[in-house]
Coordinates of C-alpha atoms and ligand atoms in Angstrom, one line a residue:
X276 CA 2.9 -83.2 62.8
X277 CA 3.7 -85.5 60.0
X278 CA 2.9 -83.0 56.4
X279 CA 1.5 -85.9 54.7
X280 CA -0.5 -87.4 57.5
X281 CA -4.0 -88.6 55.5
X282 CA -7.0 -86.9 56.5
X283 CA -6.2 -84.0 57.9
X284 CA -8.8 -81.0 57.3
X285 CA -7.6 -77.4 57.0
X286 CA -10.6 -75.1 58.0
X287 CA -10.0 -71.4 56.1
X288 CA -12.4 -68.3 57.9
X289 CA -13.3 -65.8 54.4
X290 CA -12.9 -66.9 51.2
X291 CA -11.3 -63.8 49.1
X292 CA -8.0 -63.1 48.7
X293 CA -5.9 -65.1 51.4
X294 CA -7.9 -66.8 52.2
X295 CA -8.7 -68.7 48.6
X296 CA -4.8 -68.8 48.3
X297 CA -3.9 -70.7 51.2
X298 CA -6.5 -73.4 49.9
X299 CA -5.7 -73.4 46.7
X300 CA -1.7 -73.8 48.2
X301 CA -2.6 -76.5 50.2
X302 CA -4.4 -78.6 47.7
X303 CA -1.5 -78.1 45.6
X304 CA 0.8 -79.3 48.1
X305 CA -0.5 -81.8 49.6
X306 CA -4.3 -82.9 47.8
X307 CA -4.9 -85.6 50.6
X308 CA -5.6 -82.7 53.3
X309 CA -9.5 -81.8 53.2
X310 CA -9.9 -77.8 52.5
X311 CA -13.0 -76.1 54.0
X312 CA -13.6 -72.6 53.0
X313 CA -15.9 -70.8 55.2
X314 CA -17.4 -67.7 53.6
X315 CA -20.3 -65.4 54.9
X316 CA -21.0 -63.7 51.9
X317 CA -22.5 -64.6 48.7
X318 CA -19.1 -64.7 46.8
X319 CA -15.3 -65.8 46.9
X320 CA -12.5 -65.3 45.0
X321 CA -13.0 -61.6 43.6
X322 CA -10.9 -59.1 42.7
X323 CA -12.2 -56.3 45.0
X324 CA -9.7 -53.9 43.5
X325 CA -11.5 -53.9 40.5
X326 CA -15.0 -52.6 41.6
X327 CA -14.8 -49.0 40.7
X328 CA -14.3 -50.0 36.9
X329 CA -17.0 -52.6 37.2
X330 CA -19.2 -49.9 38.7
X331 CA -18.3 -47.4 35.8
X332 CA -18.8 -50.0 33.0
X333 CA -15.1 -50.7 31.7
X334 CA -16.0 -54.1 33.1
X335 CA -19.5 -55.0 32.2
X336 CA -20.0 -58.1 33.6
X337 CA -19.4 -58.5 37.5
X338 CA -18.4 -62.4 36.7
X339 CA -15.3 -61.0 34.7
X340 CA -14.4 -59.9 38.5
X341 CA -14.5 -63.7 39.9
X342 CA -11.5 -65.6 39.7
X343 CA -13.0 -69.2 40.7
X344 CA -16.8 -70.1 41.6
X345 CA -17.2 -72.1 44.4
X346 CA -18.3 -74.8 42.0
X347 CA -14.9 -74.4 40.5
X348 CA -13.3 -74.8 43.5
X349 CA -14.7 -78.0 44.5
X350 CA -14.6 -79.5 40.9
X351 CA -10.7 -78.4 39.8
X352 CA -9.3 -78.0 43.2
X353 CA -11.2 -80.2 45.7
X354 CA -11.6 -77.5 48.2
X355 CA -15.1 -77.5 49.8
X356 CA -16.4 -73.9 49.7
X357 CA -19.5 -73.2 52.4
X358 CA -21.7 -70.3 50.8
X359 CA -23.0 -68.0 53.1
X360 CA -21.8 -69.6 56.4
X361 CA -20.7 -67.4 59.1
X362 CA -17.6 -68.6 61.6
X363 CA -19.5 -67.1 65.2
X364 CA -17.0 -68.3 67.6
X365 CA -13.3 -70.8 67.7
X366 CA -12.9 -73.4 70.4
X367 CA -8.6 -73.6 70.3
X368 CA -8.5 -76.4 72.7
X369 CA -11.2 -78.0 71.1
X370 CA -9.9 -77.5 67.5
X371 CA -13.2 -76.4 66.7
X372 CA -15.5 -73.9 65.1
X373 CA -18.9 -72.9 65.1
X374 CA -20.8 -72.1 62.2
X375 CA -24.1 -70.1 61.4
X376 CA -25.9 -71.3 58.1
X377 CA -26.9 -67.5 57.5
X378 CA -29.3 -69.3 54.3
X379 CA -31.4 -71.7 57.0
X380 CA -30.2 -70.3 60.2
X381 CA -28.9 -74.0 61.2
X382 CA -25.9 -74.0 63.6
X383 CA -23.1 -76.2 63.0
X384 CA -19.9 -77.2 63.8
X385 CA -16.4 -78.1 62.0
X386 CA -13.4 -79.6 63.3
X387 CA -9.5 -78.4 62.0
X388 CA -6.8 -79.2 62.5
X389 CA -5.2 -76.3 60.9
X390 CA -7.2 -73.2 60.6
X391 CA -6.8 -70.0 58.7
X392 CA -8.4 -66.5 59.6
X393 CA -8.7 -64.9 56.6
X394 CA -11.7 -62.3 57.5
X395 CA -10.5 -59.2 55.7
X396 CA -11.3 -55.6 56.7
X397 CA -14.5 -53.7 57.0
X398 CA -15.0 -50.4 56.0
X399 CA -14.8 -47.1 58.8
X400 CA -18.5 -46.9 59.3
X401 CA -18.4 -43.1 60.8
X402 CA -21.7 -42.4 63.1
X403 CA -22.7 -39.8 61.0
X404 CA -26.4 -39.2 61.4
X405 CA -28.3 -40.6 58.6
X406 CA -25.3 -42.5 57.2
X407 CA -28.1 -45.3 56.7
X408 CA -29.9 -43.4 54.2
X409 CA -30.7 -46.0 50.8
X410 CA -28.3 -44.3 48.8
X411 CA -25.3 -43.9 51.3
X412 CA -22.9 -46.9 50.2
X413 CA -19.8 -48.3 51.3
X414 CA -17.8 -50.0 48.7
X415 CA -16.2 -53.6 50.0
X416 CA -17.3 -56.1 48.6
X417 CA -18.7 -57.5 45.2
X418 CA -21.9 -57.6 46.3
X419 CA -21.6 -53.6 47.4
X420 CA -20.3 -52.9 44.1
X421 CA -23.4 -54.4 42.3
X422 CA -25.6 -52.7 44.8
X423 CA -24.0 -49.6 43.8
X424 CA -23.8 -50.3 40.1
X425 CA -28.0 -51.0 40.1
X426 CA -28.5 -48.4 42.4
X427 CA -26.8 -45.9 39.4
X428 CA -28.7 -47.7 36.7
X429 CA -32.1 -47.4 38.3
X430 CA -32.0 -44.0 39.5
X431 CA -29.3 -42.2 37.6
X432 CA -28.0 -39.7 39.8
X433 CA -26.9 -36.4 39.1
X434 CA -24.6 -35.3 41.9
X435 CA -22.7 -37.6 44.1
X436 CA -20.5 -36.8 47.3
X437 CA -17.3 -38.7 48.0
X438 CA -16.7 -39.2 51.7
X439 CA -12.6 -39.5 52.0
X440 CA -10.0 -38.4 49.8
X441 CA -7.7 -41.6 50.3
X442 CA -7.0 -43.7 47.3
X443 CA -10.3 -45.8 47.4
X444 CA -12.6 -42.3 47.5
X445 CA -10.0 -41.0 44.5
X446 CA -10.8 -44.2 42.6
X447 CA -14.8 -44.0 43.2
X448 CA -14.9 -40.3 42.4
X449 CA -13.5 -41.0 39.0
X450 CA -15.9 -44.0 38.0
X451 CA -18.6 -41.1 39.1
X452 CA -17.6 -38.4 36.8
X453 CA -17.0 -41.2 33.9
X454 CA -20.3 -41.8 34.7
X455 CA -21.4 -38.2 34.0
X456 CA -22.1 -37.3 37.3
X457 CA -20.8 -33.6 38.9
X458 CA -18.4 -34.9 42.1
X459 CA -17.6 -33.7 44.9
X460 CA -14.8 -34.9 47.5
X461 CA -15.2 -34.3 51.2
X462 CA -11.9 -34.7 52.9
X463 CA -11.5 -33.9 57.2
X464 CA -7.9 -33.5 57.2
X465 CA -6.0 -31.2 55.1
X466 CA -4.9 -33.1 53.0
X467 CA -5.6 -36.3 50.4
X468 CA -3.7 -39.2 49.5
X469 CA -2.9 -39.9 53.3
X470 CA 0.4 -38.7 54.3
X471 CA 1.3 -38.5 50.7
X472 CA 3.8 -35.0 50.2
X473 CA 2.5 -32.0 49.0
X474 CA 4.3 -31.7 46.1
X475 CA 2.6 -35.3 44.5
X476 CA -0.7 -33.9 45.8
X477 CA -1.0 -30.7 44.2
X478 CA -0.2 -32.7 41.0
X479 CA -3.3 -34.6 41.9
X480 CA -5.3 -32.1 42.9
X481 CA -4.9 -30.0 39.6
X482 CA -5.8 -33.6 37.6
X483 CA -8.9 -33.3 39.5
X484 CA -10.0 -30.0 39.0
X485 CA -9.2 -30.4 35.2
X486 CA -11.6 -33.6 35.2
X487 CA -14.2 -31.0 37.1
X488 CA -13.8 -32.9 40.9
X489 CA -14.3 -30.5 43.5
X490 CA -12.2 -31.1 46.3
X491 CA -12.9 -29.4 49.8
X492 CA -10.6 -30.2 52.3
X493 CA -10.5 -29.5 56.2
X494 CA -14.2 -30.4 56.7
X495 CA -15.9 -31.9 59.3
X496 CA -19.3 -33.6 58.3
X497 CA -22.6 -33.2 60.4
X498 CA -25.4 -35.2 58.8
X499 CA -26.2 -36.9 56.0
X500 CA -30.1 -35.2 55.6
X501 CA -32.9 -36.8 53.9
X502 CA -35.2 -35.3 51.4
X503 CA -38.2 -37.8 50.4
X504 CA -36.1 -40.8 52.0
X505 CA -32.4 -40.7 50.2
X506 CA -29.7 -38.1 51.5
X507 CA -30.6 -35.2 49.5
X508 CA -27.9 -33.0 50.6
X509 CA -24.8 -33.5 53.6
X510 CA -24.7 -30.9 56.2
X511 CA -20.9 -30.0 57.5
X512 CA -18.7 -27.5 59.4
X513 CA -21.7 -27.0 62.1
X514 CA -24.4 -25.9 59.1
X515 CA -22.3 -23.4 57.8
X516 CA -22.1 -25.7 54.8
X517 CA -24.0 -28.2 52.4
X518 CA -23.7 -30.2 49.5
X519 CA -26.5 -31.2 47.2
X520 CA -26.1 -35.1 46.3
X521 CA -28.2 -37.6 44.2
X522 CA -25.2 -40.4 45.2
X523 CA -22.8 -40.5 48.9
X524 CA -19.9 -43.0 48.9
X525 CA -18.1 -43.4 51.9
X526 CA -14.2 -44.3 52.0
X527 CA -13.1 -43.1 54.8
X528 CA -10.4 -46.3 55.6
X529 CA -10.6 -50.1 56.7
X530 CA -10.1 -51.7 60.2
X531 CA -9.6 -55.6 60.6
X532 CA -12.0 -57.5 61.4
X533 CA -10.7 -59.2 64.2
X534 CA -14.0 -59.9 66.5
X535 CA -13.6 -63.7 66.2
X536 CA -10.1 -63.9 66.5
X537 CA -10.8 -61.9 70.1
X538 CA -13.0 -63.8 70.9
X539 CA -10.7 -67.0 70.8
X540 CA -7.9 -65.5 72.9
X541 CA -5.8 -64.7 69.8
X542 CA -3.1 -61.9 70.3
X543 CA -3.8 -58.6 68.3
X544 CA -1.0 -56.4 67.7
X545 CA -0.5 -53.0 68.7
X546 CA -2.1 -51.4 65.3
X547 CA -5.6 -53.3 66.2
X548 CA -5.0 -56.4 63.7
X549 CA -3.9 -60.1 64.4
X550 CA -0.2 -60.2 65.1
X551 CA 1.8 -63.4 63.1
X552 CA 5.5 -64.6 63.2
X553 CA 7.1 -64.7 59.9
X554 CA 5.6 -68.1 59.4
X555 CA 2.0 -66.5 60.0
X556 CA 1.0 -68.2 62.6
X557 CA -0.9 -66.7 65.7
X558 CA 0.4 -67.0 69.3
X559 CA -2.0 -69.8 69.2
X560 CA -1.1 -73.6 67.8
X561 CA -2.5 -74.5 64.6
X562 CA -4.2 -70.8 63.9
X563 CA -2.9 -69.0 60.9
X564 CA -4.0 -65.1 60.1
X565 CA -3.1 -63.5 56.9
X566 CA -4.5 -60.4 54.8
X567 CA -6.7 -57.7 55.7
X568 CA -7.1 -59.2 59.2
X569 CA -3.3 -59.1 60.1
X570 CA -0.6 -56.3 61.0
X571 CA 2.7 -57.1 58.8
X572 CA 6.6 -55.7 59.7
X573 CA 7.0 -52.6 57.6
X574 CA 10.9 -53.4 56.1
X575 CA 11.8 -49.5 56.3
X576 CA 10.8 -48.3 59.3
X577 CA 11.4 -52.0 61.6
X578 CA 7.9 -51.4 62.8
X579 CA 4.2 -53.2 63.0
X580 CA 1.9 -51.9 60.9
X581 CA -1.2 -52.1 59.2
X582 CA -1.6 -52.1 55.3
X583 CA -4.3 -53.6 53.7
X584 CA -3.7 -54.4 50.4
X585 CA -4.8 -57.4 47.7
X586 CA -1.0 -57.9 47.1
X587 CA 0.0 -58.9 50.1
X588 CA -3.1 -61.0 50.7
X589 CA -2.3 -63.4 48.3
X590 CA 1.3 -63.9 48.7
X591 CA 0.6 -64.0 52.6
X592 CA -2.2 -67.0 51.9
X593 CA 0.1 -68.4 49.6
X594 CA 3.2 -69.1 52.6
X595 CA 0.2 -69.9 55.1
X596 CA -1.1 -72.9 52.6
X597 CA 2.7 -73.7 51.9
X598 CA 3.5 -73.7 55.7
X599 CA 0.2 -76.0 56.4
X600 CA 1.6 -78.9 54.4
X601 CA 5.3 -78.1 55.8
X602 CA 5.3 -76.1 59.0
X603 CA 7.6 -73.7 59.3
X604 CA 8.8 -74.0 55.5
X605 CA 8.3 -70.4 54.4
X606 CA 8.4 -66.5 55.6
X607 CA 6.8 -63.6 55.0
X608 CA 9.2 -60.7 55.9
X609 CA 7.0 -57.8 55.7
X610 CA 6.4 -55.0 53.2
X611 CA 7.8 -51.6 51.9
X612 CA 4.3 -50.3 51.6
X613 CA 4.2 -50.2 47.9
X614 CA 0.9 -49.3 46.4
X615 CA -0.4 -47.7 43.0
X616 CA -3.9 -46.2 41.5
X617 CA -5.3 -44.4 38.6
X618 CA -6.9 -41.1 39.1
X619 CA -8.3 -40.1 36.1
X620 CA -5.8 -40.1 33.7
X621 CA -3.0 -40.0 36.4
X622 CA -0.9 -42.7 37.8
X623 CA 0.1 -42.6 41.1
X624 CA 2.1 -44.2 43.5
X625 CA 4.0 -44.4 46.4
X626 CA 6.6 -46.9 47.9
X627 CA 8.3 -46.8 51.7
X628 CA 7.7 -43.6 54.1
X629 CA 6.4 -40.3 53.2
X630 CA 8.2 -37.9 54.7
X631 CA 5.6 -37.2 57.5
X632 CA 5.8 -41.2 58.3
X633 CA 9.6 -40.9 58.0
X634 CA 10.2 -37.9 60.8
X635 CA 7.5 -39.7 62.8
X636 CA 9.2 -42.7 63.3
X637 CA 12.8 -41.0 64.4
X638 CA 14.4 -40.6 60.8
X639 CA 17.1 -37.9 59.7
X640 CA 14.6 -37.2 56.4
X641 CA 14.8 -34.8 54.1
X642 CA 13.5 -34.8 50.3
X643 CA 13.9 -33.9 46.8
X644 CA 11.6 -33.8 44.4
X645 CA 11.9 -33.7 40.4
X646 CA 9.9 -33.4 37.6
X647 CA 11.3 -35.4 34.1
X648 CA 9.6 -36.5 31.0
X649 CA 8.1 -40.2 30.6
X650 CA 10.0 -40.4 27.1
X651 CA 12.9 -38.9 24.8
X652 CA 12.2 -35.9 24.0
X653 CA 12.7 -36.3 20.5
X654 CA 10.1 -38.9 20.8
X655 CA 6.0 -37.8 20.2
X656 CA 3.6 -38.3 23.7
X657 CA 5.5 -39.1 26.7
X658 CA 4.1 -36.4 29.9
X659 CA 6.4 -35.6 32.8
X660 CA 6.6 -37.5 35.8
X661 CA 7.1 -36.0 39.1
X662 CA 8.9 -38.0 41.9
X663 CA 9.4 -37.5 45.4
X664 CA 12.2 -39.1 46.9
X665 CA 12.9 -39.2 51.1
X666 CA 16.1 -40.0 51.8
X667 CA 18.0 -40.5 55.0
X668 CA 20.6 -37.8 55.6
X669 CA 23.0 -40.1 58.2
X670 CA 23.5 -43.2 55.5
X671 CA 21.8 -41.9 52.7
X672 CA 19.5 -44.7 52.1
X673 CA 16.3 -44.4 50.6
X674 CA 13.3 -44.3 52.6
X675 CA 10.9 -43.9 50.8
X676 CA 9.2 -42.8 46.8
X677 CA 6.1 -41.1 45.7
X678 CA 5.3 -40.4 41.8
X679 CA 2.5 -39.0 39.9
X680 CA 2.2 -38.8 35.9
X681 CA 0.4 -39.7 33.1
X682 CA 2.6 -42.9 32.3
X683 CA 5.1 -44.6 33.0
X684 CA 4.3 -44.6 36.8
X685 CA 3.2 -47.7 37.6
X686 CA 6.1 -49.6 36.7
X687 CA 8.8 -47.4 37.8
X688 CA 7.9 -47.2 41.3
X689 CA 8.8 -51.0 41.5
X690 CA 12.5 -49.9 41.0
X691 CA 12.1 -47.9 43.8
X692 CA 11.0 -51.2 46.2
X693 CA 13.3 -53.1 45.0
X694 CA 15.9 -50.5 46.0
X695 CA 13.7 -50.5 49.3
X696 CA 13.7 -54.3 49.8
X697 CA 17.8 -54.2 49.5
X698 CA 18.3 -51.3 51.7
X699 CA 19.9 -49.5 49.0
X700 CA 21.4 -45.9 48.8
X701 CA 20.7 -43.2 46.5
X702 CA 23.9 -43.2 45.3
X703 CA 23.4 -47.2 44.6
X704 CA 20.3 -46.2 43.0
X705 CA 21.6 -43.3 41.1
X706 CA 24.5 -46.1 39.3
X707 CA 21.6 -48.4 38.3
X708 CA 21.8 -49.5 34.9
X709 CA 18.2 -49.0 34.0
X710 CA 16.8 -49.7 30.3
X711 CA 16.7 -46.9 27.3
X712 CA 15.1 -46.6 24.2
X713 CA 13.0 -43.3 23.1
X714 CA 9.7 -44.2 23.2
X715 CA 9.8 -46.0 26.7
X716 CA 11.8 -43.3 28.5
X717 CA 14.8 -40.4 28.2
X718 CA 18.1 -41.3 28.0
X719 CA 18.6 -40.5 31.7
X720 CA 15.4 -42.3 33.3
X721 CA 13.2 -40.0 35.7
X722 CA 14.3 -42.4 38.4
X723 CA 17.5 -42.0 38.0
X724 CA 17.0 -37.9 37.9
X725 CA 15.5 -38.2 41.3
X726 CA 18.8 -40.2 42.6
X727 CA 21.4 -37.6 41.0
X728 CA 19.6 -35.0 42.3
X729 CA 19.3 -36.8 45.7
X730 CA 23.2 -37.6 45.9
X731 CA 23.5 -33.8 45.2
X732 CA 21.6 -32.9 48.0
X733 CA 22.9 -35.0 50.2
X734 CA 26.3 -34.1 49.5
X735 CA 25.9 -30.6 49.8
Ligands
LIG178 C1 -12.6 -50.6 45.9 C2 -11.3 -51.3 46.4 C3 -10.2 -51.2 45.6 C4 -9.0 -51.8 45.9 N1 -7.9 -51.7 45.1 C5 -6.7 -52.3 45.5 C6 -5.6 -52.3 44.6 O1 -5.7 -51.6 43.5 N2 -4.5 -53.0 45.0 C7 -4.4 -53.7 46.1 O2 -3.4 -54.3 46.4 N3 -5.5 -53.8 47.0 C8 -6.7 -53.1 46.7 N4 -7.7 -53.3 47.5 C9 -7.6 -54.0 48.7 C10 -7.9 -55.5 48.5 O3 -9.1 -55.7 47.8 C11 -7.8 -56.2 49.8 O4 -6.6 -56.0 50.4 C12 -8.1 -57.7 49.7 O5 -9.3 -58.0 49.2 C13 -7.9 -58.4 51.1 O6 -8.1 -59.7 51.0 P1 -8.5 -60.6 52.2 O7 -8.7 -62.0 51.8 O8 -7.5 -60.3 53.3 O9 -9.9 -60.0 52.8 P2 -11.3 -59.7 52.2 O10 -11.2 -59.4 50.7 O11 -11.9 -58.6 53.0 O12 -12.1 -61.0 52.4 C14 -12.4 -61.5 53.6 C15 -13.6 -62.3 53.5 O13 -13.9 -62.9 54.8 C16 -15.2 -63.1 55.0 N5 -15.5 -63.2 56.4 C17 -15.2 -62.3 57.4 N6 -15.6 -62.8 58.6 C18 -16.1 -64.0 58.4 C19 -16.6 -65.0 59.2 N7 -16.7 -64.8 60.5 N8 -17.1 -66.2 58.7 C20 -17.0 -66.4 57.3 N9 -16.5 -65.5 56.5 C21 -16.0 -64.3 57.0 C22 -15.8 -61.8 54.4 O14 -17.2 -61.9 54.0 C23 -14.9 -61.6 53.1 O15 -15.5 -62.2 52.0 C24 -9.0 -52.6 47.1 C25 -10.1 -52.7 47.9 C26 -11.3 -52.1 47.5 C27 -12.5 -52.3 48.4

């Protein structure tokens, strides 16, 4: 199809992350094709990322979270944004979708001739008995986070009872406990953070004690129980344990959304979310997937997988609105599965495979771990920073990184995904000629500790 063909429409499913940047990329490429944004919800273009901070107050106002209004949209970028209508079904050899009005209830239909699934994730709703109780949240989207945030204001609870221990849950149980609630983390496997090693979890764990987090692991929940209509307390472990609770979050992980693509006869991959070349585009003609919805190549381990993140999001919806105007013009090779949060006053982060991830997947992995301080010594602050490197034994590339401190996290672990993204070794790593100065780091950088100490092992 000719790219600058007049009056061609691009039709965009969700209106958050990807799918906002593959209209925006469009009309910036190209402002003679019509952009129509179909969103379900009562907002687009949010940072989702930044709920728990809205919800504890460090952002007061939830507008500061909103990148572009839908009257924005239409006024500086020409895209058409439809509020609160619902994609129910796509007609591929028809180039057509229908639409639910979820305002009026009105059915409708639009006509693409590219179109975009951009539907996100939803949260793991586990069927917990009682999981429907008023004050049992899930924490997606902007509109959860200012349910939550009135919910707190109006009824000030006391307790509250974090369902997962995975990044989101770590984040949520921090905005409690700045909100001067007592918190409690409920975690079923035996361990937080994922498959995150052992060594960066302790260093968690003790930051979470210190803040006063309780943390039990291993537990399986029975019922959420109601006392005068809200959960009062969570039963678990068969009864032999409860937990008083004014306040239930549960994070216990995301799955695509992928009903609608189903439904149209588009491919899903084998984690459960759309599969896309590197150009994005589903096994059907003229259907793009990116974000939340979609499985990406993981650049370490070769394989599909599925990692939603904001990050990749918008860089996917970015090639997907560059490769509308000129098809086939850009790629999206994957990710190293790099991903960072505050915990309290701890950074943490991880980049590649955890070790677990690395021996599932066939690897010769071993690890090493160090702890190094943030700054010159002779320089006042700076806090140490542990890092977990997993190296491959047979060519002694690095695999993967994992770090925890109280700064200088955030940034460094971009080093290691760069070293990731060139297939580099430790030993490569390990001659990098990284920046010095005493109140930014030691002479010898904590990353490049963690590749000496690596090259030892590996040597050895
Ligand atoms: C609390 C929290 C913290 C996070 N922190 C980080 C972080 O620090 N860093 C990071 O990289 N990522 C983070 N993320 C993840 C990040 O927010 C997501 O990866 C990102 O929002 C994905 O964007 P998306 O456009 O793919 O999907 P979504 O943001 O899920 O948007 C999809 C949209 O599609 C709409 N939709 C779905 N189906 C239909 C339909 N049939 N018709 C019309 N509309 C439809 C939905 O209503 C939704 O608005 C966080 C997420 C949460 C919840």
């Amino acid at each position: 199809m000719n790219s600058k063909t007049q009056n061609r429409r691009f039709v965009v499913i969700g209106g958050v992350a990807a799918g906002m940047s593959a209209a925006s990329a469009v009309k910036r490429d190209d402002p003679s094709i019509e952009v129509i944004v179909l969103e379900k919800g009562e907002f687009i273009s949010y940072s989702a990322c930044s709920l728990p901070y809205f919800i504890s107050d460090v952002i007061k106002d939830y507008r500061q979270l909103i990148a572009l209004t839908p009257e924005q949209a239409r006024q500086e970028r020409q895209i058409a944004v439809w509020l609160k209508h619902e994609a129910m079904a796509i007609y591929p050899e028809k180039h057509l979708v229908a639409v639910l009005d979820r305002e009026t209830g009105a059915e409708k239909t639009v006509t693409y001739d590219d179109l975009m699934i951009a539907s996100g994730g939803t949260p793991i709703n586990p069927p917990i008995p009682g999981i429907d109780l008023p004050n049992v949240f899930q924490i997606r989207t902007l509109s959860d986070g200012i349910t939550i945030k009135q919910y707190i204001a109006t009824h000030a609870p006391k307790k509250a009872v974090i369902i997962g221990g995975g990044y989101i849950g770590l984040e949520m149980a921090e905005t409690c406990t700045v909100l001067g609630m007592e918190v409690t983390v409920l975690e079923k496997l035996g361990n937080i953070m994922g498959t995150m090693g052992n060594e960066m979890t302790a260093v968690i764990e003790a930051e979470l004690k210190h803040q006063g987090i309780r943390v039990v692991k291993d537990i399986d929940i029975d019922s959420f129980e109601a006392i005068e209509g809200q959960c009062g307390y969570i039963l678990a472990d068969k009864g032999k344990q409860h937990f008083e609770t004014d306040l239930v979050i549960v994070a216990v992980g995301v799955r695509p959304e992928v009903a609608l693509a189903k439904g149209a006869g588009i491919a899903i991959g084998e984690t459960g979310a759309i599969a896309v070349d590197a150009t994005l585009r589903t096994n059907l003609d003229h259907i793009y997937a990116s974000g939340d919805c979609t499985e990406v190549t993981h650049l370490v381990s070769g394989k599909k997988a599925y990692i939603p993140l904001g990050t990749t999001a918008n860089k996917q919806g970015r090639i997907v609105g560059r490769n509308v105007v000129n098809p086939g013009c850009c790629q999206f090779k994957g990710v190293v599965g790099t991903a960072v949060t505050k915990i309290c006053d701890l950074e943490v982060a991880r980049t590649g495979l955890s070790l677990m991830e690395a021996k599932r997947f066939g690897f010769p992995a071993t690890t090493v771990t160090i702890t190094a301080k943030s700054r010159a010594s002779s320089y006042p602050g700076g806090s140490p920073i542990t890092i977990t490197l997993i190296l491959d034994q047979t060519n002694q590339e690095l695999l993967g990184a994992e770090m925890a401190g109280k700064e200088g996290v955030a940034k460094r672990i971009d080093i290691f995904a760069t070293a990731l993204y060139n297939q580099m070794t430790v030993q490569e790593l390990a001659e990098l000629d990284l920046s010095y100065a005493p109140p930014f780091a030691p002479v010898w950088d904590p990353v490049l500790v963690a590749a000496n100490v690596g090259v030892k092992k590996l040597s050895s």
